[in-house]
Tab-separated table of C-alpha atoms in Angstrom:
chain	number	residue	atom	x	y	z
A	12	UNK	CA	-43.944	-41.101	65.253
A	13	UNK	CA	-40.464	-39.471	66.240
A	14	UNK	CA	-38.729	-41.387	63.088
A	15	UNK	CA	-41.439	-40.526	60.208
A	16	UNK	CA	-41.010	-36.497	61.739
A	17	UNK	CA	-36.791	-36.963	61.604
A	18	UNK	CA	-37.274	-39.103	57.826
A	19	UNK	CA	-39.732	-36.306	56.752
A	20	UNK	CA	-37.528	-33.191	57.843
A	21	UNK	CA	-34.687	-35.167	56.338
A	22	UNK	CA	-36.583	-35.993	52.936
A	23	UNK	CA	-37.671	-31.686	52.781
A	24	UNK	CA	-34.289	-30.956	53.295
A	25	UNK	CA	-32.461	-33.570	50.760
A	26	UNK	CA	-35.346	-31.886	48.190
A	27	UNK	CA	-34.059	-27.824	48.968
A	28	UNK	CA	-30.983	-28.583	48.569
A	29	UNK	CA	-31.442	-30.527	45.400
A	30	UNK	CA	-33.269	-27.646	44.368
A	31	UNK	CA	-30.517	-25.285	45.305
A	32	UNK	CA	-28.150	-26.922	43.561
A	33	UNK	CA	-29.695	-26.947	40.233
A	34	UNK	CA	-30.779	-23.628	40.304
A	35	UNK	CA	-27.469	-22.179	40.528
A	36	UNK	CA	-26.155	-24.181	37.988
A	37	UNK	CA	-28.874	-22.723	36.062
A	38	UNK	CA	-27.868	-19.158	36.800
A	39	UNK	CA	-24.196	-20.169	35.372
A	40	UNK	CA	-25.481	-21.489	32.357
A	41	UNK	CA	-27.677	-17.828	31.480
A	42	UNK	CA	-24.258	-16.235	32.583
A	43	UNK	CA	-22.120	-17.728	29.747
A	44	UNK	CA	-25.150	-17.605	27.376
A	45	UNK	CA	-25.851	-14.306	27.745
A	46	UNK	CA	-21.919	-13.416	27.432
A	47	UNK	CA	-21.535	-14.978	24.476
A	48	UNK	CA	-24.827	-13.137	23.285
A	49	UNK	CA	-23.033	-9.543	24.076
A	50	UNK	CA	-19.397	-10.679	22.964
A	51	UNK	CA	-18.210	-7.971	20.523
A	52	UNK	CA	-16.558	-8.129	17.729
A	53	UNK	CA	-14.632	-5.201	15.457
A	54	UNK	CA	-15.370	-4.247	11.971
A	55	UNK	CA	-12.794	-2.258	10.423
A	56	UNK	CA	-14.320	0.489	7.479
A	57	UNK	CA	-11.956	1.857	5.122
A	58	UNK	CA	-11.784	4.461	2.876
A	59	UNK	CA	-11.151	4.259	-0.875
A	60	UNK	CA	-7.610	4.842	-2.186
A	61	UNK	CA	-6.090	8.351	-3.351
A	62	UNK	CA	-5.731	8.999	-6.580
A	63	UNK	CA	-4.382	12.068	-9.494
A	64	UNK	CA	-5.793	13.537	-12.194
A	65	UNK	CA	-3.900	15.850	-14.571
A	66	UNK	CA	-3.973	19.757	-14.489
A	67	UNK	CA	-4.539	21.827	-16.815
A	68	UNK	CA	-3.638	25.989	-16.869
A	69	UNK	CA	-6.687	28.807	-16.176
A	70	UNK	CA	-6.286	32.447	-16.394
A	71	UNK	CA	-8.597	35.226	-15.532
A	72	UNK	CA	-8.172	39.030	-15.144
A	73	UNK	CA	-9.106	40.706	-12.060
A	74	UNK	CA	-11.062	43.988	-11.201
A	75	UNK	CA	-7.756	45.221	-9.963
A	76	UNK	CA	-5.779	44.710	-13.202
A	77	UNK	CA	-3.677	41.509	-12.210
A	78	UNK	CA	-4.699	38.006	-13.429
A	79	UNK	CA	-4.956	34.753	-12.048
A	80	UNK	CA	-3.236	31.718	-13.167
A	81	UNK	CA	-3.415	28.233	-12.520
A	82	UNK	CA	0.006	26.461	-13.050
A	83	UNK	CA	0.295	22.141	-13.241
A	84	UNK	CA	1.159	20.678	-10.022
A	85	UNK	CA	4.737	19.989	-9.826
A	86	UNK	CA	6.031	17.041	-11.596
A	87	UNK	CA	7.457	13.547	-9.680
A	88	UNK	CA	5.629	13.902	-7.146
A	89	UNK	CA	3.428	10.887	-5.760
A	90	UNK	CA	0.549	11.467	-3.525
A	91	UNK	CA	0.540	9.545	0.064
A	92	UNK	CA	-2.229	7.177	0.246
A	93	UNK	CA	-3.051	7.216	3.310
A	94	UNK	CA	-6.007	4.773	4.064
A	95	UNK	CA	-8.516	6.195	7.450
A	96	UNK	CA	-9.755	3.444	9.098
A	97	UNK	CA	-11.955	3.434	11.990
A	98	UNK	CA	-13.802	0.737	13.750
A	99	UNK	CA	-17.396	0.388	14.535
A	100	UNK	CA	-18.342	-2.546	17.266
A	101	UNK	CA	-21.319	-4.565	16.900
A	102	UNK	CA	-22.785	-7.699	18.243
A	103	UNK	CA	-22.571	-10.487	16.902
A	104	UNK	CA	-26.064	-13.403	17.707
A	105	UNK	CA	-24.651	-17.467	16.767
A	106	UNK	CA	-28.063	-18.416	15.877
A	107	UNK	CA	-29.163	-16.276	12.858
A	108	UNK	CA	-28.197	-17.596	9.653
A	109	UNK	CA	-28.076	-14.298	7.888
A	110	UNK	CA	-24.980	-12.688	8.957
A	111	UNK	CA	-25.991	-9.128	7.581
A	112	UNK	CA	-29.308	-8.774	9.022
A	113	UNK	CA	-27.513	-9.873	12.706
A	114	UNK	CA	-25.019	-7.075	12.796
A	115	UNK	CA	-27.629	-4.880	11.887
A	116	UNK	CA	-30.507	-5.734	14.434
A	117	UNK	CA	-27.718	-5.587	17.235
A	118	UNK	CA	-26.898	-2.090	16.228
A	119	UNK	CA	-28.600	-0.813	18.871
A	120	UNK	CA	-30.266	3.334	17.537
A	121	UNK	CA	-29.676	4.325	21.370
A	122	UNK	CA	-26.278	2.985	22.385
A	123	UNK	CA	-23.646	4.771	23.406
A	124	UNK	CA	-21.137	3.356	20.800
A	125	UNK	CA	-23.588	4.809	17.956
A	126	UNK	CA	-23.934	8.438	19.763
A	127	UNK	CA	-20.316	8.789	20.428
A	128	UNK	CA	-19.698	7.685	16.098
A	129	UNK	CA	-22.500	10.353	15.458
A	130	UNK	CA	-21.116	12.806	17.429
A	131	UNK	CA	-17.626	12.556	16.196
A	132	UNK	CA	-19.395	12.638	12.057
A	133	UNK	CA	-21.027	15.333	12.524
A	134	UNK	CA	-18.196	17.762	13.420
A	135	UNK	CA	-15.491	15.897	10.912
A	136	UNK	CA	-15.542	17.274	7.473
A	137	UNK	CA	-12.085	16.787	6.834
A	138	UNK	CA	-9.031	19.057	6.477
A	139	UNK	CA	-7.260	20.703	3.543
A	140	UNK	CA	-3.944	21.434	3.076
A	141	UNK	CA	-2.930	24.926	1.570
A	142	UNK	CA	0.160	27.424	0.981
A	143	UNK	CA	-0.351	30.794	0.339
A	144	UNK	CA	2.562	34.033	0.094
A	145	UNK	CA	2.960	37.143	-1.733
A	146	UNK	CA	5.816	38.639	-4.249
A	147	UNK	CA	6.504	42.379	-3.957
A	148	UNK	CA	8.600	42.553	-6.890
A	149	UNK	CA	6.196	40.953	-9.286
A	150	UNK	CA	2.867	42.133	-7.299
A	151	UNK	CA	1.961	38.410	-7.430
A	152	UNK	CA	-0.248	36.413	-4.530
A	153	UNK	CA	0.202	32.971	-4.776
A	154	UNK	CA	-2.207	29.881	-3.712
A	155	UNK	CA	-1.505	26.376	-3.793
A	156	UNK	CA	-3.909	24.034	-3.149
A	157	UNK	CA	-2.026	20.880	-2.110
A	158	UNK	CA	-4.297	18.397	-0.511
A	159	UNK	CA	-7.144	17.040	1.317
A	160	UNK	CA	-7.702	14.235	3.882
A	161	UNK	CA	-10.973	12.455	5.564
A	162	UNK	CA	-13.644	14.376	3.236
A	163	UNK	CA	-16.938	12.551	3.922
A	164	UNK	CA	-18.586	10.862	1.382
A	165	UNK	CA	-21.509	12.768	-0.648
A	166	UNK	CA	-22.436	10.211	-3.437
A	167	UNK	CA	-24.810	7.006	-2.863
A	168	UNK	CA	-21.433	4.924	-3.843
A	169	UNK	CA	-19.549	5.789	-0.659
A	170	UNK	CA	-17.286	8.372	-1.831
A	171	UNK	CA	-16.943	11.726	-3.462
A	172	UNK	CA	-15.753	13.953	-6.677
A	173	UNK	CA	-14.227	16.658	-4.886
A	174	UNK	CA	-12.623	19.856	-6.288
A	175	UNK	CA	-11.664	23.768	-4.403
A	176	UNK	CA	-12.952	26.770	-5.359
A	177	UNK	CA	-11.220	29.919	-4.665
A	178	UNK	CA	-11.917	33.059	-3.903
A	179	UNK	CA	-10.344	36.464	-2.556
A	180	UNK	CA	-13.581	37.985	-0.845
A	181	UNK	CA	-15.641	40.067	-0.826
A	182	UNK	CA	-15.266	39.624	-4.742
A	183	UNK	CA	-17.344	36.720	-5.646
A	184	UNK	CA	-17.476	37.326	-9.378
A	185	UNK	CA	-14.329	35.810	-10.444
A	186	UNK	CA	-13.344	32.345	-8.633
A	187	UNK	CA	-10.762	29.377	-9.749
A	188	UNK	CA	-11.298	25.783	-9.385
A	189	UNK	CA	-9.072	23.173	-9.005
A	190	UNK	CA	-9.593	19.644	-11.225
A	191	UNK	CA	-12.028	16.995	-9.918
A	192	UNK	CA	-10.165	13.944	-8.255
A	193	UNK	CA	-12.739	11.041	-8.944
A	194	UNK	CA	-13.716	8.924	-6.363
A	195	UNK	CA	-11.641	10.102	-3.758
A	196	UNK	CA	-11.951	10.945	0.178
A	197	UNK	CA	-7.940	12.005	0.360
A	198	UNK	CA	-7.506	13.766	-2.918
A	199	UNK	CA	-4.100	14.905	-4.037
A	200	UNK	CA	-3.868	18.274	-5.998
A	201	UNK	CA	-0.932	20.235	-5.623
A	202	UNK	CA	-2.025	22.836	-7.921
A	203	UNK	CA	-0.770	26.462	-8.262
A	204	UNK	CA	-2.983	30.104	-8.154
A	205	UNK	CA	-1.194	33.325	-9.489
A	206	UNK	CA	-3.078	36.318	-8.782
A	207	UNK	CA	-0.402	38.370	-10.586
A	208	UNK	CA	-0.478	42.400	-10.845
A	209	UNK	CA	-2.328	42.669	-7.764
A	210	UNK	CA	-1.378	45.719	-4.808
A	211	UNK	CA	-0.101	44.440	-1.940
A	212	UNK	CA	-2.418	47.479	-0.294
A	213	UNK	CA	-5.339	45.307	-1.980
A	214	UNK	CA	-4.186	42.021	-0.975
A	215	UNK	CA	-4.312	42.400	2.675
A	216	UNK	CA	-7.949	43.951	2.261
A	217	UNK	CA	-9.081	40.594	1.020
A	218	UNK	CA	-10.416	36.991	3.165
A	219	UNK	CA	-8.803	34.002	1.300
A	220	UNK	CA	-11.526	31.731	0.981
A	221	UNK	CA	-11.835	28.019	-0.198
A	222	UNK	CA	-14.837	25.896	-0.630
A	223	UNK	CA	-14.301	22.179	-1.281
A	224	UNK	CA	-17.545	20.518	-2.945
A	225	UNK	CA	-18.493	17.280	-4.577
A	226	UNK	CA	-18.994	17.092	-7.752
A	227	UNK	CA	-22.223	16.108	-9.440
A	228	UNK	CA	-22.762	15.632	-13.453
A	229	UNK	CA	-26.421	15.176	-13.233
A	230	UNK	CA	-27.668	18.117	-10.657
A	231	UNK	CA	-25.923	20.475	-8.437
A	232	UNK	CA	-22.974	20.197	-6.878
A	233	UNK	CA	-22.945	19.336	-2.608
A	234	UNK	CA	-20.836	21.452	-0.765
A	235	UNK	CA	-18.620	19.985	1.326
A	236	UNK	CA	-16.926	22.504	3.859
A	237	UNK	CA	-15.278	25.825	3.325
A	238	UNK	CA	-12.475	27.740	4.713
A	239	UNK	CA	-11.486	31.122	5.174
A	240	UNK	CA	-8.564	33.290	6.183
A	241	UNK	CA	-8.166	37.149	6.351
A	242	UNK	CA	-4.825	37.853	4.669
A	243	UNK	CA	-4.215	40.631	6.841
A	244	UNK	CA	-3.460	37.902	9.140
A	245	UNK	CA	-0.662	35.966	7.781
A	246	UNK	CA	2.672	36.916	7.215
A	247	UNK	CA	2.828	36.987	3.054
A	248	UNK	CA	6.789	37.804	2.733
A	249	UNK	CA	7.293	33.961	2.303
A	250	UNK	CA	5.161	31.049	1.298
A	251	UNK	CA	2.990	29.500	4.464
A	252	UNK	CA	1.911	26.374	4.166
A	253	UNK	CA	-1.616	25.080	6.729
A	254	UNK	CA	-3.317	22.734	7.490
A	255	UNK	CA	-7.095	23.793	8.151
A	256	UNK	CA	-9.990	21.713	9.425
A	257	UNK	CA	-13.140	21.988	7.087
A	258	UNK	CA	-16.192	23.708	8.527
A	259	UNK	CA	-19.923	23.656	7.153
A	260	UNK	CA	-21.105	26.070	3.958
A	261	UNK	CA	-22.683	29.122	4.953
A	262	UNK	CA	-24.124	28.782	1.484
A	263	UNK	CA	-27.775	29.121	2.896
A	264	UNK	CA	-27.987	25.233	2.491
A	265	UNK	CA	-29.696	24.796	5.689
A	266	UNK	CA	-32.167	26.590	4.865
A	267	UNK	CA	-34.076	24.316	2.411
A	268	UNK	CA	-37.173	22.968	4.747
A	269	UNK	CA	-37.534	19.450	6.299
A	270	UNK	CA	-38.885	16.266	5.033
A	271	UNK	CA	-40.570	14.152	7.531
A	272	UNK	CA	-40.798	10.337	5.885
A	273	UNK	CA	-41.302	6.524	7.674
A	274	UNK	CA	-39.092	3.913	6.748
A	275	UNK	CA	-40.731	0.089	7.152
A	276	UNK	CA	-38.414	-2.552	6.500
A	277	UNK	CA	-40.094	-6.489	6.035
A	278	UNK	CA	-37.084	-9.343	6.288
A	279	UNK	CA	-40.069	-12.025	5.359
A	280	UNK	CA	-40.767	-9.991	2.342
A	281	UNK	CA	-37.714	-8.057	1.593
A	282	UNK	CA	-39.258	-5.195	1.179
A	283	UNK	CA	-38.961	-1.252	2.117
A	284	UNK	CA	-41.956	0.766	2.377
A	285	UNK	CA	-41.109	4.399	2.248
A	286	UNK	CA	-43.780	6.331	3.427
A	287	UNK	CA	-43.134	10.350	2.344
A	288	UNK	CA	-45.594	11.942	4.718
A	289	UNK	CA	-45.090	15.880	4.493
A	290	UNK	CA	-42.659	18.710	4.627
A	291	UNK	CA	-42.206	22.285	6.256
A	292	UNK	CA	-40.390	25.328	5.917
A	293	UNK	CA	-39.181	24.592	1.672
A	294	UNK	CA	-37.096	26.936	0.213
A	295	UNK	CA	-39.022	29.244	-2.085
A	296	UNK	CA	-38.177	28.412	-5.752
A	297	UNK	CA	-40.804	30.471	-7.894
A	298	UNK	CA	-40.732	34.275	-8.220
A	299	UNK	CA	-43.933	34.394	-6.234
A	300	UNK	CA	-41.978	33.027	-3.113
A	301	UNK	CA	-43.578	30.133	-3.232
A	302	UNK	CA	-42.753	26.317	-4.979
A	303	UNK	CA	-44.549	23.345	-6.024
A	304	UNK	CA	-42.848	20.754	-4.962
A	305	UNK	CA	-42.913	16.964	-5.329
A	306	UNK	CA	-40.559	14.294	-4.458
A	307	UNK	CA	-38.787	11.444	-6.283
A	308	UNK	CA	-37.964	8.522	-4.717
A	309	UNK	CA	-35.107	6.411	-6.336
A	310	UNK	CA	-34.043	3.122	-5.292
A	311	UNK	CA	-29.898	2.561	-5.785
A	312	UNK	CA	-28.301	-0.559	-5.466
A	313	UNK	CA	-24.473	0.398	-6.186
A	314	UNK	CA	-23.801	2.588	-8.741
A	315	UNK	CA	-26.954	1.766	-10.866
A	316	UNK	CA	-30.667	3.299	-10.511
A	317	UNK	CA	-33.201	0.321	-9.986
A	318	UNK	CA	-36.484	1.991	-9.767
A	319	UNK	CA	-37.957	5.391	-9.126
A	320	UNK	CA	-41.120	6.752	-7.630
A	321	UNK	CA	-42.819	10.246	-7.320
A	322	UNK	CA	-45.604	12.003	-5.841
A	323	UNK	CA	-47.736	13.938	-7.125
A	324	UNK	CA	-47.240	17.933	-6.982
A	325	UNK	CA	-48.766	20.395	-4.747
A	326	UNK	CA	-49.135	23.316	-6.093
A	327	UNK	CA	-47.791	27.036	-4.424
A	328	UNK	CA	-47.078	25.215	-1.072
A	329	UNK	CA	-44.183	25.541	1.423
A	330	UNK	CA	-45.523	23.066	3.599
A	331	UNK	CA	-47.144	20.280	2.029
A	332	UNK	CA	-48.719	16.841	2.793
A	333	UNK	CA	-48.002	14.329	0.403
A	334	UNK	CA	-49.288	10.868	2.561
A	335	UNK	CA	-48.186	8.802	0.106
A	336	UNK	CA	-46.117	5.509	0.337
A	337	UNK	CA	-43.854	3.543	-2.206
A	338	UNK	CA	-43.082	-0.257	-1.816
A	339	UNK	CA	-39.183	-1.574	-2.695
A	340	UNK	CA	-38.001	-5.212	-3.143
A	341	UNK	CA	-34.826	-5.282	-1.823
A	342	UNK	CA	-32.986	-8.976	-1.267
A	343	UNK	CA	-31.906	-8.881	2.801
A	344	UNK	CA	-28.088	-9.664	1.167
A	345	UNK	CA	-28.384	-6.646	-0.633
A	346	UNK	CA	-29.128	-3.822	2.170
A	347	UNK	CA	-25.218	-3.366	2.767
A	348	UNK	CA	-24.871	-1.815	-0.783
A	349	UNK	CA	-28.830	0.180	-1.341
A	350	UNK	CA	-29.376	3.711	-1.148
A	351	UNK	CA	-32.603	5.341	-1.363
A	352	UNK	CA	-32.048	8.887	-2.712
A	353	UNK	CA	-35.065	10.932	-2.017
A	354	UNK	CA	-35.094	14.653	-3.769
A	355	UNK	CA	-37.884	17.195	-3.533
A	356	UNK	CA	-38.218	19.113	-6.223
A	357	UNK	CA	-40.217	22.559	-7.294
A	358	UNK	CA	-42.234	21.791	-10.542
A	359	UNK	CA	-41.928	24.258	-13.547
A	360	UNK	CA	-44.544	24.423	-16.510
A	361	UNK	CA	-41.644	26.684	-18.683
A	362	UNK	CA	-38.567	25.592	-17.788
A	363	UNK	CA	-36.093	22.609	-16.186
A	364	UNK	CA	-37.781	21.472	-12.822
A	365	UNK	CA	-35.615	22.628	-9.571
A	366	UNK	CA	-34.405	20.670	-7.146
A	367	UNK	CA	-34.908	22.339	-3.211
A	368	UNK	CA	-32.853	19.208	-1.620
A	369	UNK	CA	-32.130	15.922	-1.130
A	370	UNK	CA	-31.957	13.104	1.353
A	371	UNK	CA	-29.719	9.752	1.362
A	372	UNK	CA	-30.929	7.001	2.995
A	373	UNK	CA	-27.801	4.148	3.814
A	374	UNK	CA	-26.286	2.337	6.425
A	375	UNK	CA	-23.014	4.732	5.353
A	376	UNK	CA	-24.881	8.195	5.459
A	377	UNK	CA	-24.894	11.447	7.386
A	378	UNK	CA	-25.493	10.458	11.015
A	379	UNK	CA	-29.032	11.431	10.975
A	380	UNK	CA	-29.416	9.212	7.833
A	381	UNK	CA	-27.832	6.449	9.292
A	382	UNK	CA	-29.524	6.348	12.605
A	383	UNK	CA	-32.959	6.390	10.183
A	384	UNK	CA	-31.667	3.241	8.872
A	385	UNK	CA	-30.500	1.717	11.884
A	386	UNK	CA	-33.751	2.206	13.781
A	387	UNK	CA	-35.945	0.274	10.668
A	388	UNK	CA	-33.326	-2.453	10.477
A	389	UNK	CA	-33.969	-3.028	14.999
A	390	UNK	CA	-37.907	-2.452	14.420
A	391	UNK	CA	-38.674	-4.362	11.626
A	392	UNK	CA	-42.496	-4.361	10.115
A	393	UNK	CA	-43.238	-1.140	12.091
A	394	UNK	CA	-42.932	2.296	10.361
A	395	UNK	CA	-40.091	4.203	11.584
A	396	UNK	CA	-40.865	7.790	10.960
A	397	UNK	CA	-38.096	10.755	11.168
A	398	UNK	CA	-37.231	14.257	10.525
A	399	UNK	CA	-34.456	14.905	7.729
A	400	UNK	CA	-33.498	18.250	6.228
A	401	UNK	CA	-32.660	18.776	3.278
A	402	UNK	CA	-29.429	19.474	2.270
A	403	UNK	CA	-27.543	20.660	-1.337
């Protein structure tokens, strides 16, 4: 009886630590599975190349008897293309064959890495470069617009048309523009602003202001950021060049309303539902204070339109429900380069419909726009509903 006890004991220990022993080579093998899971990877994003246009001379007379004149930029000079390139981490899973549809269901809505990039959009509109100074003997002010670098993109193709508009406030009447740089995020200017026969006594009553915007052929044009500078301020005896960072329009753009849509995104399918579900607050368009708005719905892939959808109209409402919901096809291998531009406009039985604002929809957005598209990429066949306002 004392042997079978000792060979049992024995056989119950042999067993735990057979046990033991497999277990913890278990727990290594999770370990390196789930590191390789969460191994991250860099992708770099770049930004398109500068690029010139040619000048052309603009004149126009001012309240206070001088004129303004735009002179050509100043010639053999080449612009700096300088390239911004950030990264953007992402995981990257072994065991999906589509590539694209892995980096985007590891882009996590709530990470850090994806608060910290929103963050840092949201205040970076870019700089402009700008010289301004003042000859007494010829009572002449003189602008030059020179440059701009890191302007976000405002078109569903990535970039942006940008040009300046200048003003001396608080005249508003009579502005200057510079030319449009196509498809550029660092555009190059260098063009010149005479605002000759004008008082030195008037001069330093005025707020040099600049407005960069992107330019649009088909509807308005976005703005971009503005700048301003009392010329009281600066010291006008010579030309002084800055550098100023870009801060939102006080245009009254905010003040459009709020669209509240649900994105639903099917891999199996390749789908997008787009559910446009109702709006508050929209900007008054009619001369009754009121609108009646609808909303298109356009699909983009590139720099072509694929298909469009609308809603019907409600009529004098600032805060309709629309509940209605428009199915895409979109090939999974073709997400990287679709936009869905969503406008809501104010119908008009007499003239050219208005448009109150618009909405784009990309993985390469605004930050609230991009985080709409990042949640229905991690959650996909469930609708993904979120506030956007409208914007310019």
């Amino acid at each position: 009886a004392p042997t079978r006890d000792v060979l049992l004991v024995s056989a119950i220990i042999t067993v735990s630590l057979s046990v033991t022993v497999v277990l913890c080579g278990l727990c290594h093998w999770c370990q390196r599975k789930l590191g390789k899971r969460y191994k991250n990877s860099l992708e770099t994003v770049g930004t398109p190349d500068s690029g010139r246009g040619r000048s052309e001379k603009k004149a126009i007379k001012l309240p206070a008897g001088g004129k303004a004149v735009s002179t050509a930029p100043v010639p053999g000079q080449t612009p700096h293309d300088e390239s911004d390139r950030r990264t953007e981490p992402h995981s990257s899973v072994s065991d999906l064959v589509n590539s694209l549809t892995s980096e985007m269901l590891m882009l996590s809505p709530g990470s850090e890495e994806d608060e910290a990039h929103e963050g840092c959009s949201r205040e970076n509109l870019g700089r402009i470069q700008f010289s301004v100074g003042y000859n007494f003997q010829e009572s002449t002010l003189t602008v030059k617009i020179m440059k701009a670098q890191e302007l976000p993109a405002k078109d569903f193709s990535g970039t942006s048309d940008p040009f300046v508009k200048i003003y001396l406030l608080p005249d508003k009447k009579h502005k200057l523009e510079t030319k449009v740089k196509r498809k550029n995020l660092n555009p190059h200017w260098n063009e010149t602003f005479l605002f000759e026969g004008f008082p030195y006594e008037k001069v330093v009553q005025r707020v040099l202001y600049l407005q960069v915007l992107d330019y649009d052929r088909f509807s308005r044009n976005d703005p971009i950021g503005e700048v301003s500078i009392p010329l009281n301020k600066v010291d006008l005896t010579q030309m002084q060049t800055f550098w100023k960072d870009l801060k939102p329009c006080s245009d009254g753009s905010g003040s459009r309303g709020e669209l509240l849509l649900s994105l639903c995104y099917n891999p199996s399918a390749n789908s997008i539902i787009v559910n446009i579900i109702k709006a508050r607050n929209l900007k008054a368009m009619d001369i009754g204070g009121t609108s009646d708005p609808y909303v298109k719905v356009w699909l983009m892939y590139k720099d072509k339109r694929v298909e469009k959808k609308k809603t019907v109209t409600m009529k004098r409402n600032l805060n309709p429900i629309f509940n209605e919901s428009f199915a895409f096809d979109i090939p999974t291998e073709k997400l990287r380069e679709t936009t869905i531009i969503i406008t809501v406009m104010d119908k008009d039985r007499l003239s050219r419909n208005d448009v109150i604002g618009k909405i784009y929809l990309s993985w390469k957005s605004g930050p609230g726009e991009v985080k709409h598209w990042k949640d229905m990429i991690a959650r996909p066949r469930q609708p993904v509903a979120q506030w956007h306002q409208l914007k310019a």
